[in-house]
Coordinates of C-alpha atoms and ligand atoms in Angstrom, one line a residue:
Chain A
M120 CA -94.0 82.4 -42.9
R121 CA -97.5 83.9 -43.0
I122 CA -98.1 87.5 -41.9
I123 CA -101.5 88.7 -40.7
C124 CA -101.9 92.1 -42.4
P125 CA -104.2 94.3 -40.2
N126 CA -106.0 95.4 -43.4
C127 CA -106.0 92.3 -45.5
G128 CA -105.8 89.3 -43.2
E129 CA -103.3 86.4 -43.2
R130 CA -101.1 86.3 -46.3
D131 CA -98.0 84.4 -47.5
H132 CA -94.9 86.5 -46.7
R133 CA -94.0 86.7 -50.4
E134 CA -96.7 89.3 -50.7
F135 CA -94.6 91.6 -48.5
E136 CA -91.3 93.4 -49.0
Y137 CA -88.8 93.4 -46.2
L138 CA -87.1 96.7 -45.4
G139 CA -85.2 96.0 -42.1
S140 CA -85.2 97.0 -38.5
A141 CA -88.1 99.0 -37.1
K142 CA -85.6 101.4 -35.7
L143 CA -85.9 103.0 -39.1
L144 CA -89.1 104.6 -37.8
E145 CA -87.0 106.7 -35.4
R146 CA -85.3 109.0 -37.9
P147 CA -83.1 111.4 -35.9
E148 CA -83.9 115.1 -35.9
G149 CA -81.3 117.7 -37.0
G150 CA -78.0 117.1 -38.6
D151 CA -76.1 115.1 -36.0
A152 CA -73.8 112.8 -38.0
A153 CA -73.2 110.3 -35.3
A154 CA -77.0 109.8 -34.8
Y155 CA -77.4 109.3 -38.6
H156 CA -74.6 106.8 -38.7
D157 CA -76.3 104.9 -36.0
Y158 CA -79.7 105.2 -37.7
V159 CA -78.5 104.1 -41.2
F160 CA -75.9 101.5 -40.4
Q161 CA -75.9 100.1 -36.9
R162 CA -78.1 97.1 -36.1
R163 CA -78.8 95.3 -32.9
N164 CA -79.2 92.0 -34.7
P165 CA -80.7 89.9 -31.9
S166 CA -81.3 86.1 -32.4
G167 CA -84.7 86.2 -30.7
E168 CA -87.5 88.8 -31.2
N169 CA -86.8 91.5 -33.8
A170 CA -89.0 94.4 -34.6
E171 CA -89.1 94.9 -38.4
L172 CA -90.7 96.9 -41.1
W173 CA -92.5 95.1 -43.9
Q174 CA -94.6 96.6 -46.7
H175 CA -97.6 94.7 -48.1
V176 CA -96.6 95.5 -51.7
M177 CA -98.9 92.9 -53.2
G178 CA -101.9 93.9 -51.1
C179 CA -102.9 97.2 -49.4
S180 CA -99.4 98.7 -49.7
A181 CA -99.4 99.5 -45.9
W182 CA -96.2 99.6 -44.0
L183 CA -96.3 97.1 -41.1
H184 CA -94.5 96.9 -37.9
V185 CA -93.8 93.2 -37.4
V186 CA -92.3 91.5 -34.3
R187 CA -90.8 88.2 -35.4
N188 CA -88.7 85.6 -33.8
V189 CA -85.7 85.4 -36.2
T190 CA -84.6 81.9 -35.0
T191 CA -88.0 80.1 -35.2
H192 CA -89.5 82.5 -37.8
E193 CA -92.7 82.8 -35.6
I194 CA -94.6 86.0 -36.3
I195 CA -95.5 87.4 -32.8
E196 CA -97.3 90.7 -33.5
V197 CA -98.3 92.8 -36.5
K198 CA -99.4 96.4 -36.4
L199 CA -99.7 99.3 -38.8
A200 CA -96.3 101.1 -38.7
R201 CA -98.2 104.4 -38.7
D202 CA -100.0 103.4 -35.4
V203 CA -96.7 102.4 -33.8
K204 CA -95.1 105.6 -34.8
E205 CA -98.0 107.7 -33.6
A206 CA -98.1 105.9 -30.3
A207 CA -94.4 106.7 -29.8
L208 CA -94.9 110.4 -30.4
Chain B
M277 CA -46.5 63.5 -41.0
H278 CA -45.7 64.9 -44.4
Y279 CA -48.2 63.7 -46.9
S280 CA -46.9 62.4 -50.2
A281 CA -47.5 59.9 -52.9
L282 CA -45.0 57.7 -51.2
Q283 CA -46.9 57.8 -48.0
I284 CA -50.1 56.7 -49.8
L285 CA -48.2 53.8 -51.4
K286 CA -46.6 52.8 -48.1
N287 CA -49.9 52.9 -46.2
G288 CA -51.8 51.3 -49.0
L289 CA -49.4 48.3 -48.8
S290 CA -49.5 48.1 -44.9
G291 CA -53.3 48.1 -44.5
N292 CA -53.5 51.9 -44.0
K293 CA -52.5 51.5 -40.3
G294 CA -49.9 54.2 -40.4
W295 CA -52.2 57.3 -40.5
K296 CA -52.3 59.4 -37.4
P297 CA -55.0 61.8 -36.1
V298 CA -54.4 65.1 -37.9
W299 CA -54.6 67.3 -34.8
R300 CA -54.4 67.0 -31.0
N301 CA -57.3 67.6 -28.7
P302 CA -55.7 69.6 -26.0
E303 CA -57.2 70.9 -22.7
P304 CA -57.3 74.7 -22.6
K305 CA -54.4 76.4 -20.8
K306 CA -55.0 79.2 -18.3
S307 CA -53.9 81.9 -20.7
Y308 CA -52.6 82.5 -24.2
D309 CA -50.9 85.3 -26.1
I310 CA -53.7 85.2 -28.6
V311 CA -57.1 83.7 -28.5
I312 CA -59.1 83.4 -31.8
I313 CA -62.8 82.8 -31.4
G314 CA -64.3 80.6 -34.1
G315 CA -62.9 77.5 -35.7
G316 CA -64.1 78.1 -39.2
G317 CA -62.0 78.8 -42.3
H318 CA -61.2 82.3 -41.1
G319 CA -60.3 81.5 -37.5
L320 CA -58.1 78.5 -38.5
S321 CA -56.3 80.3 -41.3
T322 CA -55.7 83.3 -39.0
A323 CA -54.1 81.0 -36.4
Y324 CA -52.0 79.3 -39.1
Y325 CA -50.5 82.5 -40.4
L326 CA -49.9 83.9 -36.9
A327 CA -47.8 80.8 -36.2
K328 CA -46.2 80.4 -39.6
T329 CA -45.6 84.0 -40.6
Y330 CA -45.2 85.8 -37.3
G331 CA -43.8 83.0 -35.2
I332 CA -46.4 83.3 -32.4
R333 CA -47.0 79.9 -31.0
N334 CA -49.0 80.5 -27.8
I335 CA -52.3 80.6 -29.5
A336 CA -55.7 79.0 -29.0
V337 CA -58.6 78.7 -31.4
L338 CA -61.9 78.4 -29.4
E339 CA -64.7 76.7 -31.3
K340 CA -68.2 76.2 -29.7
G341 CA -68.9 73.1 -31.9
Y342 CA -66.5 71.1 -34.0
L343 CA -63.9 72.5 -36.4
G344 CA -65.3 73.3 -39.7
G345 CA -68.9 72.7 -38.6
G346 CA -70.0 76.3 -39.5
N347 CA -70.2 78.0 -42.9
V348 CA -66.9 76.8 -44.0
G349 CA -68.5 73.3 -44.3
R350 CA -71.8 74.6 -45.7
N351 CA -70.8 76.8 -48.6
T352 CA -70.9 76.2 -52.3
T353 CA -67.1 76.5 -52.6
I354 CA -66.8 79.1 -55.3
V355 CA -63.4 80.8 -55.5
R356 CA -63.1 83.8 -57.8
A357 CA -61.6 87.3 -58.0
N358 CA -64.1 89.2 -60.2
Y359 CA -65.3 91.9 -57.9
L360 CA -65.8 95.5 -59.0
L361 CA -64.6 98.1 -56.5
D362 CA -61.3 99.1 -55.0
G363 CA -60.8 97.4 -51.7
N364 CA -62.4 94.2 -52.9
L365 CA -60.4 94.1 -56.1
E366 CA -57.0 93.9 -54.6
F367 CA -58.1 91.8 -51.7
Y368 CA -59.7 89.0 -53.8
S369 CA -56.9 89.2 -56.3
H370 CA -54.4 88.4 -53.5
S371 CA -56.6 85.7 -52.1
L372 CA -56.7 83.9 -55.5
K373 CA -52.9 84.0 -55.7
L374 CA -52.8 82.4 -52.2
W375 CA -55.3 79.7 -53.3
E376 CA -53.2 78.9 -56.3
N377 CA -50.3 77.8 -54.0
L378 CA -52.4 76.6 -51.1
E379 CA -51.8 72.9 -51.5
Q380 CA -48.1 73.3 -51.5
E381 CA -48.3 75.7 -48.7
L382 CA -50.3 73.4 -46.5
N383 CA -49.1 70.0 -47.8
Y384 CA -52.8 69.2 -48.0
N385 CA -55.1 68.6 -51.0
V386 CA -57.7 71.3 -51.0
M387 CA -58.8 70.2 -54.4
L388 CA -58.7 73.6 -56.0
S389 CA -60.1 73.3 -59.4
Q390 CA -59.7 76.4 -61.6
R391 CA -62.6 75.4 -63.9
G392 CA -63.7 79.0 -64.6
C393 CA -66.5 81.1 -63.4
L394 CA -69.0 82.4 -66.0
M395 CA -71.4 85.2 -65.2
L396 CA -74.2 85.7 -67.7
A397 CA -75.9 88.8 -69.1
H398 CA -79.4 88.8 -70.5
N399 CA -79.7 92.4 -71.8
D400 CA -77.4 95.2 -73.0
G401 CA -77.3 96.9 -69.7
Q402 CA -76.0 93.8 -68.0
F403 CA -73.6 93.1 -70.8
D404 CA -72.1 96.6 -70.4
S405 CA -71.8 96.3 -66.7
L406 CA -70.0 92.9 -67.2
A407 CA -67.6 94.7 -69.6
R408 CA -66.9 97.3 -67.0
R409 CA -66.3 94.6 -64.3
G410 CA -64.0 92.7 -66.7
N411 CA -62.0 95.8 -67.3
A412 CA -61.7 96.4 -63.5
N413 CA -60.4 92.8 -63.1
L414 CA -57.9 93.1 -66.0
A415 CA -56.6 96.4 -64.6
T416 CA -56.1 94.6 -61.3
G417 CA -54.1 91.9 -63.1
D418 CA -56.8 89.2 -62.9
D419 CA -58.3 87.2 -65.7
A420 CA -61.5 88.3 -67.5
L421 CA -62.9 87.3 -70.9
L422 CA -66.0 89.0 -72.3
M423 CA -68.0 86.5 -74.3
S424 CA -70.6 87.0 -77.0
A425 CA -73.7 84.9 -77.0
D426 CA -72.1 82.6 -79.6
D427 CA -69.0 82.2 -77.4
V428 CA -71.2 81.3 -74.4
R429 CA -73.0 78.8 -76.6
A430 CA -69.8 77.1 -77.6
F431 CA -68.6 77.0 -74.0
T432 CA -71.8 75.9 -72.3
P433 CA -74.0 74.4 -75.1
Y434 CA -76.4 72.9 -72.6
L435 CA -77.9 76.2 -71.5
N436 CA -81.2 77.2 -73.0
F437 CA -80.4 79.3 -76.1
D438 CA -83.4 78.6 -78.2
D439 CA -86.6 79.4 -76.3
A440 CA -85.3 81.0 -73.1
R441 CA -87.5 83.3 -71.1
F442 CA -84.4 85.5 -70.7
P443 CA -82.2 85.0 -73.7
I444 CA -78.5 85.0 -73.1
R445 CA -76.8 88.2 -74.4
G446 CA -73.3 87.2 -73.4
G447 CA -71.1 86.5 -70.4
L448 CA -67.9 87.3 -68.5
L449 CA -65.6 84.4 -67.8
Q450 CA -62.9 84.3 -65.3
R451 CA -60.8 81.3 -66.3
T452 CA -58.8 81.3 -63.0
G453 CA -61.9 81.0 -60.9
G454 CA -63.4 77.7 -59.8
T455 CA -64.1 75.6 -56.8
A456 CA -62.3 73.9 -53.9
R457 CA -63.0 71.2 -51.3
H458 CA -64.4 73.3 -48.4
D459 CA -63.8 70.8 -45.6
A460 CA -60.3 70.2 -46.8
V461 CA -59.5 73.9 -46.5
A462 CA -60.6 73.9 -42.8
W463 CA -58.7 70.7 -42.1
G464 CA -55.6 71.7 -44.0
Y465 CA -55.3 75.0 -42.0
A466 CA -56.2 73.2 -38.8
R467 CA -53.5 70.7 -39.3
G468 CA -50.9 73.4 -40.2
A469 CA -51.8 75.4 -37.1
D470 CA -51.7 72.4 -34.8
M471 CA -48.3 71.3 -36.2
R472 CA -47.0 74.7 -35.2
G473 CA -48.3 74.4 -31.6
V474 CA -51.6 76.1 -31.8
D475 CA -54.2 74.7 -29.4
L476 CA -57.5 73.9 -31.3
I477 CA -60.1 73.7 -28.6
Q478 CA -63.5 72.3 -29.6
N479 CA -66.8 72.3 -27.7
C480 CA -65.6 75.6 -26.1
E481 CA -68.1 78.4 -26.5
V482 CA -67.1 82.0 -25.6
T483 CA -69.8 83.4 -23.3
G484 CA -68.3 86.7 -22.3
F485 CA -65.3 89.0 -22.3
R486 CA -63.2 90.3 -19.4
I487 CA -62.3 93.9 -20.2
E488 CA -60.5 96.1 -17.7
G489 CA -59.8 99.8 -18.3
G490 CA -60.8 99.5 -21.9
K491 CA -58.4 96.6 -22.5
I492 CA -59.1 93.0 -23.1
K493 CA -57.9 90.5 -20.4
G494 CA -59.5 87.3 -21.6
V495 CA -62.7 85.4 -22.4
E496 CA -65.2 83.5 -20.3
T497 CA -66.0 80.2 -21.9
S498 CA -68.1 77.1 -21.3
R499 CA -64.8 75.5 -20.3
G500 CA -63.8 78.2 -17.9
Y501 CA -62.0 81.5 -18.0
I502 CA -59.1 81.8 -20.5
G503 CA -56.7 84.8 -20.3
A504 CA -55.3 86.5 -23.4
S505 CA -53.4 89.6 -24.3
K506 CA -55.2 89.7 -27.7
V507 CA -58.5 88.3 -28.9
G508 CA -59.7 88.0 -32.4
M509 CA -63.3 87.4 -33.4
S510 CA -64.0 85.2 -36.5
V511 CA -67.5 83.9 -35.8
A512 CA -69.3 84.6 -39.1
G513 CA -73.1 84.6 -38.5
R514 CA -72.6 85.1 -34.8
T515 CA -70.5 88.2 -35.2
S516 CA -73.1 90.7 -33.8
Q517 CA -73.8 88.5 -30.8
V518 CA -70.2 87.9 -29.8
A519 CA -69.3 91.6 -30.3
E520 CA -72.3 92.6 -28.2
M521 CA -70.8 90.8 -25.3
A522 CA -67.9 93.3 -25.6
G523 CA -70.4 96.1 -25.7
L524 CA -70.0 96.7 -29.4
S525 CA -72.8 97.5 -31.9
L526 CA -72.0 96.7 -35.5
P527 CA -73.2 97.4 -39.0
I528 CA -74.2 93.8 -39.5
E529 CA -77.5 91.8 -39.8
S530 CA -77.6 88.0 -39.8
H531 CA -79.4 86.3 -42.7
V532 CA -79.8 82.7 -43.9
L533 CA -78.5 81.5 -47.2
Q534 CA -79.5 78.1 -48.6
A535 CA -77.7 75.7 -50.9
F536 CA -78.8 72.5 -52.7
V537 CA -77.2 69.4 -54.1
T538 CA -78.7 66.7 -56.5
E539 CA -77.9 63.1 -56.6
A540 CA -74.6 62.4 -58.4
V541 CA -74.7 62.3 -62.2
K542 CA -72.0 61.9 -64.9
P543 CA -69.7 64.9 -65.6
V544 CA -71.8 67.5 -67.3
I545 CA -71.0 71.0 -66.0
D546 CA -67.3 71.7 -66.1
T547 CA -67.4 75.3 -64.9
V548 CA -69.3 77.5 -62.5
I549 CA -72.3 79.4 -64.1
S550 CA -74.3 82.2 -62.6
F551 CA -77.6 83.3 -64.1
G552 CA -78.1 87.0 -64.5
M553 CA -81.9 87.1 -64.2
G554 CA -82.9 86.0 -60.8
H555 CA -80.5 84.4 -58.4
F556 CA -79.1 81.1 -59.4
Y557 CA -75.6 79.6 -59.7
I558 CA -74.5 76.1 -60.3
S559 CA -71.4 73.8 -60.5
Q560 CA -70.8 70.1 -60.3
S561 CA -68.9 68.6 -57.4
D562 CA -66.1 66.0 -58.0
K563 CA -68.5 63.4 -56.7
G564 CA -71.0 64.3 -59.4
G565 CA -73.7 66.2 -57.5
L566 CA -74.9 69.4 -59.0
V567 CA -74.3 72.0 -56.4
F568 CA -76.4 75.1 -56.6
G569 CA -77.8 78.0 -54.8
G570 CA -79.5 81.4 -55.0
D571 CA -80.1 84.4 -53.0
I572 CA -80.4 84.8 -49.2
D573 CA -84.0 84.3 -47.9
G574 CA -84.4 88.1 -47.6
Y575 CA -85.1 88.8 -44.0
N576 CA -83.1 88.5 -40.7
S577 CA -82.7 84.9 -39.7
Y578 CA -80.6 82.8 -37.3
S579 CA -82.2 79.6 -38.4
Q580 CA -79.8 77.2 -40.1
R581 CA -82.4 76.2 -42.5
G582 CA -84.3 78.3 -45.0
N583 CA -87.9 78.6 -46.1
L584 CA -89.6 77.0 -49.2
P585 CA -90.1 80.2 -51.3
I586 CA -86.4 80.4 -52.1
V587 CA -86.3 76.7 -52.9
E588 CA -89.1 77.3 -55.4
H589 CA -87.4 80.4 -56.8
V590 CA -84.1 78.7 -57.2
A591 CA -85.7 75.7 -58.9
E592 CA -87.5 78.0 -61.3
A593 CA -84.4 79.9 -62.2
A594 CA -82.6 76.6 -62.8
M595 CA -85.3 75.4 -65.2
A596 CA -85.2 78.8 -67.0
L597 CA -81.5 78.6 -67.6
M598 CA -80.8 74.9 -67.9
P599 CA -83.9 72.8 -68.4
M600 CA -82.0 69.6 -68.2
V601 CA -81.5 69.9 -64.4
G602 CA -85.2 69.2 -64.1
K603 CA -84.4 65.5 -64.7
S604 CA -82.1 65.2 -61.7
R605 CA -83.4 64.7 -58.2
M606 CA -82.5 66.9 -55.3
L607 CA -80.7 65.1 -52.6
R608 CA -80.2 67.7 -49.8
S609 CA -80.7 71.3 -49.0
W610 CA -79.3 73.3 -46.0
G611 CA -78.7 76.8 -44.8
G612 CA -76.0 78.8 -43.1
I613 CA -76.1 82.1 -41.2
M614 CA -74.5 85.0 -43.0
D615 CA -72.9 88.0 -41.3
M616 CA -74.4 90.5 -43.8
S617 CA -72.7 93.9 -43.5
M618 CA -74.5 97.1 -44.5
D619 CA -72.4 97.6 -47.6
G620 CA -71.9 94.0 -48.5
S621 CA -68.1 94.1 -47.9
P622 CA -66.2 92.7 -44.9
I623 CA -64.5 94.3 -41.9
I624 CA -60.9 93.4 -40.8
D625 CA -60.0 95.9 -38.1
K626 CA -59.3 96.8 -34.5
T627 CA -62.3 97.5 -32.3
P628 CA -62.6 100.3 -29.7
V629 CA -61.6 97.7 -27.0
E630 CA -57.8 97.6 -26.9
G631 CA -56.5 94.1 -27.9
L632 CA -59.9 93.0 -29.3
F633 CA -60.0 92.5 -33.1
L634 CA -62.8 91.9 -35.6
N635 CA -62.9 89.9 -38.7
G636 CA -66.5 89.7 -40.0
G637 CA -69.2 90.9 -42.3
W638 CA -68.2 88.3 -45.0
C639 CA -71.8 88.0 -46.2
Y640 CA -72.1 85.0 -48.7
G641 CA -68.6 85.4 -50.0
G642 CA -66.1 84.6 -47.3
F643 CA -65.0 81.1 -48.5
K644 CA -62.9 82.5 -51.3
A645 CA -61.5 84.9 -48.8
V646 CA -60.2 82.3 -46.3
P647 CA -56.5 82.5 -47.2
A648 CA -56.2 86.3 -47.6
A649 CA -58.5 87.2 -44.7
G650 CA -56.6 84.9 -42.4
A651 CA -53.3 86.3 -43.5
A652 CA -54.5 89.9 -43.2
F653 CA -56.1 89.3 -39.8
A654 CA -52.9 87.6 -38.6
H655 CA -50.9 90.6 -39.9
L656 CA -53.2 93.1 -38.1
M657 CA -53.1 91.1 -34.8
A658 CA -49.4 90.6 -34.9
T659 CA -48.2 94.0 -36.0
G660 CA -51.1 96.4 -35.3
E661 CA -50.9 97.4 -39.0
K662 CA -53.3 96.8 -41.9
A663 CA -52.0 94.3 -44.5
D664 CA -51.4 95.9 -48.0
W665 CA -54.1 93.9 -49.6
A666 CA -56.8 94.7 -46.9
T667 CA -56.4 98.4 -46.1
K668 CA -60.0 99.4 -46.8
F669 CA -62.1 97.0 -44.7
N670 CA -62.3 99.5 -41.9
L671 CA -64.9 99.4 -39.2
N672 CA -65.3 103.2 -39.3
R673 CA -65.9 103.4 -43.1
F674 CA -69.7 103.7 -42.4
E675 CA -69.0 106.9 -40.5
T676 CA -66.4 108.3 -42.9
G677 CA -68.4 107.5 -46.0
Y678 CA -65.9 105.1 -47.5
V679 CA -68.4 102.3 -47.9
I680 CA -67.6 99.5 -50.4
D681 CA -70.9 98.8 -52.0
D682 CA -70.0 96.4 -54.7
E683 CA -73.6 95.6 -55.6
G684 CA -74.8 99.2 -55.4
T685 CA -77.8 98.4 -53.3
G686 CA -77.3 100.7 -50.3
A687 CA -77.6 99.9 -46.6
R688 CA -80.0 97.0 -47.3
P689 CA -78.4 93.7 -46.5
N690 CA -81.4 91.7 -47.8
L691 CA -80.7 93.2 -51.3
H692 CA -76.9 92.6 -51.5
Ligands
FAD835 C1 -75.0 78.1 -48.4 C2 -73.8 78.9 -48.5 C3 -73.1 79.1 -49.6 C4 -71.9 79.9 -49.7 N1 -71.2 79.9 -50.9 C5 -70.1 80.6 -50.9 C6 -69.3 80.5 -52.1 O1 -69.6 79.8 -53.1 N2 -68.1 81.2 -52.1 C7 -67.7 81.9 -51.1 O2 -66.6 82.6 -51.2 N3 -68.4 82.0 -49.9 C8 -69.6 81.3 -49.8 N4 -70.3 81.3 -48.6 C9 -69.8 82.1 -47.5 C10 -68.8 81.5 -46.6 O3 -69.1 80.1 -46.4 C11 -68.6 82.3 -45.3 O4 -68.5 83.7 -45.6 C12 -67.3 81.8 -44.6 O5 -67.3 80.4 -44.5 C13 -67.4 82.5 -43.2 O6 -66.2 82.3 -42.5 P1 -65.8 81.1 -41.6 O7 -65.4 79.9 -42.5 O8 -64.8 81.4 -40.6 O9 -67.2 80.8 -40.9 P2 -67.7 79.5 -40.0 O10 -67.2 78.3 -40.6 O11 -69.1 79.7 -39.8 O12 -66.9 79.8 -38.7 C14 -67.3 80.5 -37.6 C15 -67.2 79.6 -36.4 O13 -67.4 80.4 -35.2 C16 -68.0 79.5 -34.2 N5 -68.6 80.3 -33.2 C17 -69.7 81.2 -33.2 N6 -69.9 81.7 -32.0 C18 -69.0 81.2 -31.2 C19 -68.7 81.4 -29.8 N7 -69.4 82.3 -29.0 N8 -67.7 80.8 -29.2 C20 -66.9 79.9 -30.0 N9 -67.1 79.7 -31.3 C21 -68.1 80.4 -31.9 C22 -69.0 78.8 -35.0 O14 -69.4 77.6 -34.4 C23 -68.3 78.5 -36.4 O15 -67.7 77.3 -36.4 C24 -71.5 80.5 -48.5 C25 -72.2 80.4 -47.3 C26 -73.3 79.6 -47.3 C27 -74.0 79.4 -46.0
ZN836 ZN1 -102.5 94.5 -46.5

C-alpha cells in the first residue's frame, strides 16, 4: 500500500502508524459511560470502505484521515485529520 | 466405522476399498433445535459437544464454503497454555487437558505432538516478565520451565548465540505445548458430530436472521430459510458482519495474519520457538516444512492474503534468530482473517437477541482453543449457563471494565 500524504506526497505505508477507526475523532462530550464505551470499544468493521486514522510518523508527523477499501487495500482518499475534524464542527 | 490398527491392516490387504466417506452431505431440513453458523474448528466442536455431552441431536452446522476451509485450515497449529491473566489461564489450561485426550475422544488421529513451546527473552525486563508468566502458569497447574541462556543453548543449539543482534537472555519453556494437525481436528470433530446425527451443511451461507419480538426464529441462507430455536455464531473473521445482520455492534476489528512454509527438510527443529524481539515463531511440520509466522499486518483487512512488508519483517526476524533458515526456500505463504477483539481475548456469551449466541474474538489464538471453546459454547447454548472454565469471556466486560488484556496494549487490536 502507498499513501499520498497531503504534505509529503506518495509514500510507502510503512512510514505511517495505524491507529484505528476515524470514529476516534468524535470523542464524546461529558461523562456518559455508554457513549465512552461505544467510542473506545465498539467498531463497525465493514469489509468495504473504512475511514481510518494514520499518522505520518516517519514524515511530517501529521494525523491523516484515510478512506481505504479493506478488502482490496485500495486507498480511496487521504485528508489531514484536522481538516476533517474542523469540517465536522 | 471405528478406526483402529486392525482396520488399517484389513483395508491394506483388501486394496483399501473398505473406507467410507467420513460424513454425509444432507439437504437442510426446514428447522432445527440448534443452528451453528460456521463450519470451522469452533463450530464443529460446538456441534460435537452439543450432541455428545448434552444429547441434542437436531442440529445443523451451516458453512458457506467447505468444512475446515477457514482459519482452522490456515493456522500454524500451535497448542499451548501459557497465557498470563485470569480468564485466559484457566480456559487454556482446560483446553490443553482436552487436547491431551482428543484422539481417544474422537477416535481420530489429530497428531497432537507435545514437543514444547519455547518463548525467548532478550533482555532483563523480558526475562522477568517470562518468570512472572511462568509462575502464573505453575499456579494454574500447567507446566513452565524458566531457562537460562545456557539452558536455551543446550536445548536449541542452532539459534544464533554468538553474534546475534538481540542476544538471547533466557527463555520460558512449556513442555506440554506443541502442535497438532489442523485439518484433522476439523475432520475429527465433523465426523464425531455427523455420527451423532448433526447435519453438516456446506455451501450454505447465512445471509440474514429472522428475529421476532427480540427472539431468534431462524436464519436466511443461500439455500433457503432455516428455522431454529437457538442459533450460535462461530464465524471467526466474519464475526462483525454476521452479527451486524442481527443488529449487533461488537468490540471487534478484522485483521489479516500471514503464515509461511518452506520446502521440506530433514528434521531440525523439534519444538516451537518464538522470538522475543520482533514477531517471529517457527516449528517444523511432520512433512518437514518449516512453518513460521509473525504479527498481523497491522491495519484492518478482509483480504485473505497479506502485504509484502510483513513477509520482509518475518524473514529478517528469522535470519536474526536462526541464520540457517536462510538456506531453505519458501514454498507458500497465505493469510487468514482474524476476529481481533479490543482486549485480545475472546467472547463466549449470550447476545441481546434471545436465543442468539456469540463465540468470537479469537484473534490469532483460537486453534488451541477449539476443544474448550466448543465445549464451553455447547454448555452455554444447552444450559444457558457459563462453563466453569469460561466464566470471564463476557460480552459486557468492555462496559464493566473487566477486560482481559493479556498483552497489555489497550484497545488497539493492531498492537495485540
Ligand atoms: C496464519 C494463521 C496462523 C494462526 N496460528 C495459530 C496458532 O498457531 N495457534 C492458535 O491457537 N491459533 C492460530 N490461529 C488462529 C486460529 O486459526 C483461529 O482463531 C481459529 O481457527 C478460528 O476459529 P474457527 O476454526 O472456527 O475459524 P474458521 O475455520 O475460520 O471458521 C469460521 C467459518 O465460518 C464460515 N462463515 C463465515 N461467514 C459465514 C456465513 N455468513 N454463513 C456461513 N458460514 C460462514 C467461514 O467460511 C469459516 O469456515 C492462526 C490463524 C491464522 C490465519
Ligand atoms: Zn507527511
